[in-house]
Tab-separated table of C-alpha atoms in Angstrom:
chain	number	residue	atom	x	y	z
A	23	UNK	CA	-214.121	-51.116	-12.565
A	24	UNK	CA	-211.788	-48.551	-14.091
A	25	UNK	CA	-208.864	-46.256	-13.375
A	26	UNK	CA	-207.207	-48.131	-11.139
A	27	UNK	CA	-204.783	-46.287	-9.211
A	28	UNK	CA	-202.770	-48.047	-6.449
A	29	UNK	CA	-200.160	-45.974	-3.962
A	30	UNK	CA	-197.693	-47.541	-1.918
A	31	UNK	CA	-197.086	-45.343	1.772
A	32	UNK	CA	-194.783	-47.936	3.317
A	33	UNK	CA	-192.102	-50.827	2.079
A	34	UNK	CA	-190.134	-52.670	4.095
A	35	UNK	CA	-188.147	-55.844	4.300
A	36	UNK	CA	-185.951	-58.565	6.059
A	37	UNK	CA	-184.773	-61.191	4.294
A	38	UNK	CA	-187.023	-63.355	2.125
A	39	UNK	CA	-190.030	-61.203	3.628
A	40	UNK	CA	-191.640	-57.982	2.493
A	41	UNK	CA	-194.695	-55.971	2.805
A	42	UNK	CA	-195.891	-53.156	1.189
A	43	UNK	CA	-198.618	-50.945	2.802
A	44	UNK	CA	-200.718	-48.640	0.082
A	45	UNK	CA	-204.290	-46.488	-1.049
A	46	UNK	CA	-206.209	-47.094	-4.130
A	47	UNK	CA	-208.968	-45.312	-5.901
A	48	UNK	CA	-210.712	-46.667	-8.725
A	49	UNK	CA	-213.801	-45.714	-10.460
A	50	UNK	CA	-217.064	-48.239	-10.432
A	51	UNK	CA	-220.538	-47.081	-12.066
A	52	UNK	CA	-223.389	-46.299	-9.787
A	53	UNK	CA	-226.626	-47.543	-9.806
A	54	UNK	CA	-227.604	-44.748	-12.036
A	55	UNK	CA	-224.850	-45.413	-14.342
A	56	UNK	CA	-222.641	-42.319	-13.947
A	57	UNK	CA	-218.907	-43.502	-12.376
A	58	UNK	CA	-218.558	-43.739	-8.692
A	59	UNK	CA	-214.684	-42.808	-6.738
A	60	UNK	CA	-214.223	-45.068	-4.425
A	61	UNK	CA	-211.533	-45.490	-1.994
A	62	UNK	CA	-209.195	-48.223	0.190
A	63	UNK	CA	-206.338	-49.324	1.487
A	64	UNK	CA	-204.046	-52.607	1.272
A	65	UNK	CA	-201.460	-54.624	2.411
A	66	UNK	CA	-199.501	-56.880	0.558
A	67	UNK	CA	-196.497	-59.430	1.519
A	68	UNK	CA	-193.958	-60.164	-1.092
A	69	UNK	CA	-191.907	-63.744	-0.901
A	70	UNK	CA	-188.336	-63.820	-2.628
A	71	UNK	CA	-188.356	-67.157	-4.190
A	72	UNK	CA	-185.162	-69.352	-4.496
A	73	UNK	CA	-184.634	-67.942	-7.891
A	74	UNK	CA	-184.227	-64.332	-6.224
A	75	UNK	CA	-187.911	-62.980	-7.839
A	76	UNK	CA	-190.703	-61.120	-5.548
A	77	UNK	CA	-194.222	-62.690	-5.809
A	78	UNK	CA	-196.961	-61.794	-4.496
A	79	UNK	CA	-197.514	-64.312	-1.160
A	80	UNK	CA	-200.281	-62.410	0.472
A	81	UNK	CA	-202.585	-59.639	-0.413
A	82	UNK	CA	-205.367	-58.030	1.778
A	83	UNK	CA	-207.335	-54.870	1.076
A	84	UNK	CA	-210.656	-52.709	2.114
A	85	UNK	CA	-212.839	-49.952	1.335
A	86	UNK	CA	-211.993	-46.126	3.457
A	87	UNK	CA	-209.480	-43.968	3.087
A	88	UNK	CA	-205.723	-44.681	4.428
A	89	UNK	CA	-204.587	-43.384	7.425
């Protein structure tokens, strides 16, 4: 995989809670060798740990284009 590029549509919060709602693209080599665009979407929910930093708590994503 190369040329990763992530997007983020949507971020919102409440509290210790956040998500963050986004498109990638990145380029993986076909079977014939020559690189392939492919396309997705994600969602990921940030934490705010007790020391006040954002981690990643969950992350989902899959292939097709955002809507």
């Amino acid at each position: 995989m190369k040329n990763l590029t992530l997007k983020a549509l949507e971020v919102e919060g409440s509290g210790n809670l956040a998500y963050e709602v986004g498109a990638f693209t990145l380029s993986v080599p076909s079977k014939g060798g020559a690189p392939s665009t492919v396309a997705g979407k994600y969602i990921v929910v940030w934490k705010k740990g007790g020391d006040g930093t954002w981690r990643l708590h969950r992350d989902i994503w899959n292939l097709g284009a955002a809507q």
